[in-house]
Amino acid sequence: MPKKILILEDNEEMSKFLSELVKKILPDVELFVFPSMTGVYEVVMNTYMDLFLVDVILDKSVPGDTSGIRFVEKIRGVLKYEFTPVIFITSLQDP
């Protein structure tokens, strides 16, 4: 059974890069790529993910945004994701 990986990244170039990188390492992986929080919870609750790649800052228009971290905090409350690996990613600097 192929691994299922969710990529939550608002930057289109970074999403494409991460998708290509993951496919190169795991050719038979099933990727779920989201540019925003829209629809992501529904998919995560209906399909078990083996790994999450999550951008820390998903809304650049909000100073100090950490919506990616809040997403992970929320899924950690779901028993099936209590110990699922998460890799946080970001290309932006925010003091």
PDB file of C-alpha atoms in Angstrom:
ATOM      1  CA  MET A   1       0.000   0.000   0.000  1.00  0.00           C
ATOM      2  CA  PRO A   2       1.518   3.358  -0.975  1.00  0.00           C
ATOM      3  CA  LYS A   3       2.280   5.903   1.723  1.00  0.00           C
ATOM      4  CA  LYS A   4       0.031   8.949   1.880  1.00  0.00           C
ATOM      5  CA  ILE A   5       1.624  12.339   2.418  1.00  0.00           C
ATOM      6  CA  LEU A   6      -0.084  15.671   2.859  1.00  0.00           C
ATOM      7  CA  ILE A   7       1.674  18.855   1.740  1.00  0.00           C
ATOM      8  CA  LEU A   8       0.150  22.054   3.104  1.00  0.00           C
ATOM      9  CA  GLU A   9       2.042  24.905   1.427  1.00  0.00           C
ATOM     10  CA  ASP A  10       0.736  28.212   0.071  1.00  0.00           C
ATOM     11  CA  ASN A  11       3.675  28.901  -2.250  1.00  0.00           C
ATOM     12  CA  GLU A  12       3.043  27.220  -5.607  1.00  0.00           C
ATOM     13  CA  GLU A  13       6.730  26.888  -6.504  1.00  0.00           C
ATOM     14  CA  MET A  14       7.566  25.338  -3.135  1.00  0.00           C
ATOM     15  CA  SER A  15       4.594  22.941  -3.408  1.00  0.00           C
ATOM     16  CA  LYS A  16       5.784  21.806  -6.806  1.00  0.00           C
ATOM     17  CA  PHE A  17       9.375  21.405  -5.568  1.00  0.00           C
ATOM     18  CA  LEU A  18       8.284  19.395  -2.511  1.00  0.00           C
ATOM     19  CA  SER A  19       5.972  17.213  -4.592  1.00  0.00           C
ATOM     20  CA  GLU A  20       8.724  16.421  -7.081  1.00  0.00           C
ATOM     21  CA  LEU A  21      11.218  15.736  -4.292  1.00  0.00           C
ATOM     22  CA  VAL A  22       8.883  13.368  -2.465  1.00  0.00           C
ATOM     23  CA  LYS A  23       7.979  11.555  -5.720  1.00  0.00           C
ATOM     24  CA  LYS A  24      11.673  11.135  -6.480  1.00  0.00           C
ATOM     25  CA  ILE A  25      12.267   9.495  -3.091  1.00  0.00           C
ATOM     26  CA  LEU A  26       8.982   7.538  -2.948  1.00  0.00           C
ATOM     27  CA  PRO A  27       7.732   7.019  -6.526  1.00  0.00           C
ATOM     28  CA  ASP A  28       4.550   5.218  -5.485  1.00  0.00           C
ATOM     29  CA  VAL A  29       3.501   7.763  -2.834  1.00  0.00           C
ATOM     30  CA  GLU A  30       0.019   9.238  -2.881  1.00  0.00           C
ATOM     31  CA  LEU A  31       0.279  13.016  -2.454  1.00  0.00           C
ATOM     32  CA  PHE A  32      -2.397  15.350  -1.184  1.00  0.00           C
ATOM     33  CA  VAL A  33      -1.370  18.954  -1.856  1.00  0.00           C
ATOM     34  CA  PHE A  34      -3.230  21.948  -0.437  1.00  0.00           C
ATOM     35  CA  PRO A  35      -2.376  25.653  -0.886  1.00  0.00           C
ATOM     36  CA  SER A  36      -4.544  26.684   2.084  1.00  0.00           C
ATOM     37  CA  MET A  37      -6.621  25.317   4.936  1.00  0.00           C
ATOM     38  CA  THR A  38      -9.667  25.038   2.654  1.00  0.00           C
ATOM     39  CA  GLY A  39     -10.778  21.410   2.541  1.00  0.00           C
ATOM     40  CA  VAL A  40      -7.741  20.033   4.301  1.00  0.00           C
ATOM     41  CA  TYR A  41      -9.468  18.876   7.497  1.00  0.00           C
ATOM     42  CA  GLU A  42     -12.095  16.920   5.594  1.00  0.00           C
ATOM     43  CA  VAL A  43      -9.448  15.007   3.639  1.00  0.00           C
ATOM     44  CA  VAL A  44      -7.309  14.379   6.713  1.00  0.00           C
ATOM     45  CA  MET A  45     -10.267  12.995   8.644  1.00  0.00           C
ATOM     46  CA  ASN A  46     -11.386  10.726   5.776  1.00  0.00           C
ATOM     47  CA  THR A  47      -7.957   9.523   4.583  1.00  0.00           C
ATOM     48  CA  TYR A  48      -5.148   8.408   6.883  1.00  0.00           C
ATOM     49  CA  MET A  49      -1.914  10.330   6.239  1.00  0.00           C
ATOM     50  CA  ASP A  50       1.481   8.792   6.976  1.00  0.00           C
ATOM     51  CA  LEU A  51       3.347  12.111   6.983  1.00  0.00           C
ATOM     52  CA  PHE A  52       2.581  15.825   7.011  1.00  0.00           C
ATOM     53  CA  LEU A  53       4.723  18.533   5.385  1.00  0.00           C
ATOM     54  CA  VAL A  54       3.291  21.772   6.724  1.00  0.00           C
ATOM     55  CA  ASP A  55       4.204  25.386   6.024  1.00  0.00           C
ATOM     56  CA  VAL A  56       4.285  27.403   9.242  1.00  0.00           C
ATOM     57  CA  ILE A  57       2.956  30.593   7.613  1.00  0.00           C
ATOM     58  CA  LEU A  58      -0.058  29.990   5.369  1.00  0.00           C
ATOM     59  CA  ASP A  59      -1.457  33.529   5.318  1.00  0.00           C
ATOM     60  CA  LYS A  60       1.216  36.135   4.650  1.00  0.00           C
ATOM     61  CA  SER A  61      -1.326  38.927   5.009  1.00  0.00           C
ATOM     62  CA  VAL A  62      -1.619  38.235   8.756  1.00  0.00           C
ATOM     63  CA  PRO A  63       1.377  39.502  10.770  1.00  0.00           C
ATOM     64  CA  GLY A  64       2.778  36.729  12.953  1.00  0.00           C
ATOM     65  CA  ASP A  65       0.658  34.065  11.252  1.00  0.00           C
ATOM     66  CA  THR A  66       1.253  30.532  12.487  1.00  0.00           C
ATOM     67  CA  SER A  67      -1.776  28.803  10.970  1.00  0.00           C
ATOM     68  CA  GLY A  68       0.344  25.784   9.975  1.00  0.00           C
ATOM     69  CA  ILE A  69       1.315  25.236  13.598  1.00  0.00           C
ATOM     70  CA  ARG A  70      -2.314  25.618  14.680  1.00  0.00           C
ATOM     71  CA  PHE A  71      -3.319  23.014  12.078  1.00  0.00           C
ATOM     72  CA  VAL A  72      -0.857  20.517  13.537  1.00  0.00           C
ATOM     73  CA  GLU A  73      -2.017  21.272  17.079  1.00  0.00           C
ATOM     74  CA  LYS A  74      -5.570  20.471  15.956  1.00  0.00           C
ATOM     75  CA  ILE A  75      -4.708  17.176  14.254  1.00  0.00           C
ATOM     76  CA  ARG A  76      -2.600  16.110  17.247  1.00  0.00           C
ATOM     77  CA  GLY A  77      -5.886  16.023  19.138  1.00  0.00           C
ATOM     78  CA  VAL A  78      -7.102  13.268  16.797  1.00  0.00           C
ATOM     79  CA  LEU A  79      -6.059   9.864  18.142  1.00  0.00           C
ATOM     80  CA  LYS A  80      -4.963   8.469  14.764  1.00  0.00           C
ATOM     81  CA  TYR A  81      -2.537  11.396  14.299  1.00  0.00           C
ATOM     82  CA  GLU A  82      -1.140  11.531  17.819  1.00  0.00           C
ATOM     83  CA  PHE A  83       2.273  10.257  16.674  1.00  0.00           C
ATOM     84  CA  THR A  84       2.196  10.852  12.900  1.00  0.00           C
ATOM     85  CA  PRO A  85       5.410  12.550  11.749  1.00  0.00           C
ATOM     86  CA  VAL A  86       5.214  16.248  10.877  1.00  0.00           C
ATOM     87  CA  ILE A  87       7.866  18.264   9.077  1.00  0.00           C
ATOM     88  CA  PHE A  88       7.416  22.003   9.356  1.00  0.00           C
ATOM     89  CA  ILE A  89       8.633  24.056   6.419  1.00  0.00           C
ATOM     90  CA  THR A  90       8.873  27.766   5.715  1.00  0.00           C
ATOM     91  CA  SER A  91      10.602  30.046   3.277  1.00  0.00           C
ATOM     92  CA  LEU A  92       9.629  33.261   5.018  1.00  0.00           C
ATOM     93  CA  GLN A  93      11.291  35.008   7.881  1.00  0.00           C
ATOM     94  CA  ASP A  94       9.035  36.454  10.530  1.00  0.00           C
ATOM     95  CA  PRO A  95      10.443  37.844  13.751  1.00  0.00           C
TER      96      PRO A  95
END
